[in-house]
C-alpha cells in the first residue's frame, strides 16, 4: 500500500457555529475535552494525548486534557480557549481520505473537532497508531487555533501527508511551523484578553445596579 496517494487530510466540513464564551480563570494554554466514542484503548489514547501535547509544546502552547469518560467536567458550556476533540469511529464524509474535520464558523472561529478513528486504523500501515492519532488530533486542533485557510505546504498542517511526512509522524518530527506557533499563541492571548475584559465589564454592571 502506497501512502502517497492515500494520505490526505482535509478540512472536510465547515459548519456554521455560534460560539458562547463563559468567563474562566485561565492564564495560558488551552484545555481540550476529549470525548472518545470509538473505544480507543486507554494506553493508545494516553500516548496520543502525550504526542499531541508534545507537538503543541514545541509551538509554545500547553495543553491540558480532560477525558470526558472519567469526569463530569465536560457537561458545561465551553469557555474561551477550550476545545472539544471527539474521536468517532467513522466520518460522515464520503471520501476515505479524510481522517478528521474541524468545525469553523464564517469568522474562522470554532471549538469542535472530530477524528475518525476507524479510518486511521485502516490506513496506519507501519506507523504507530498512537502517534498517528496524536498527529491527526494536533492537526484538527490546529485548525481551531489557526482559523480558516490554515493548511500549509510543510509541517503538521499539510493538507495531504505524503509518505515522508508520515515517516516523520512516526518519529514525532512533523511539527507546526514557527509562524503557526506565533499565530496560535497570539490567538490564545487575544481570547484570554477578551475574556478578562468581559469579566471586568460584568463586574462593573453589577456595581451599577
Ligand atoms: Zn486539515
XYZ file of N, CA and C in Angstrom, residues 26-27 80-81 185-200:
60
model
N -8.106 31.304 33.317
C -7.023 30.604 32.625
C -5.926 31.617 32.340
N -4.716 31.250 32.630
C -3.642 32.198 32.383
C -2.943 31.940 31.060
N -13.510 30.288 26.856
C -12.522 30.657 25.831
C -11.309 29.743 25.953
N -10.687 29.464 24.847
C -9.515 28.582 24.823
C -9.809 27.177 25.356
N -0.355 31.263 19.440
C -0.140 31.885 20.751
C -0.827 33.243 20.832
N -0.753 34.003 19.734
C -1.429 35.310 19.711
C -2.932 35.145 19.866
N -3.457 34.166 19.184
C -4.906 33.949 19.242
C -5.343 33.552 20.661
N -4.564 32.684 21.288
C -4.881 32.277 22.659
C -4.850 33.493 23.584
N -3.841 34.342 23.407
C -3.725 35.535 24.245
C -4.891 36.485 24.005
N -5.280 36.621 22.740
C -6.399 37.512 22.390
C -7.683 37.036 23.060
N -7.934 35.747 23.003
C -9.131 35.189 23.646
C -9.086 35.416 25.151
N -7.888 35.256 25.710
C -7.731 35.451 27.150
C -8.000 36.908 27.515
N -7.437 37.843 26.729
C -7.647 39.272 26.992
C -9.130 39.620 26.900
N -9.781 39.060 25.878
C -11.209 39.323 25.677
C -12.003 38.810 26.870
N -11.651 37.649 27.337
C -12.336 37.048 28.473
C -12.168 37.896 29.730
N -10.954 38.449 29.915
C -10.699 39.309 31.077
C -11.565 40.564 30.984
N -11.659 41.143 29.772
C -12.467 42.356 29.605
C -13.944 42.069 29.856
N -14.422 40.900 29.393
C -15.824 40.533 29.612
C -16.094 40.395 31.106
N -15.156 39.763 31.817
C -15.326 39.595 33.272
C -15.358 40.948 33.962
N -14.444 41.851 33.543
C -14.373 43.178 34.164
C -15.669 43.935 33.906
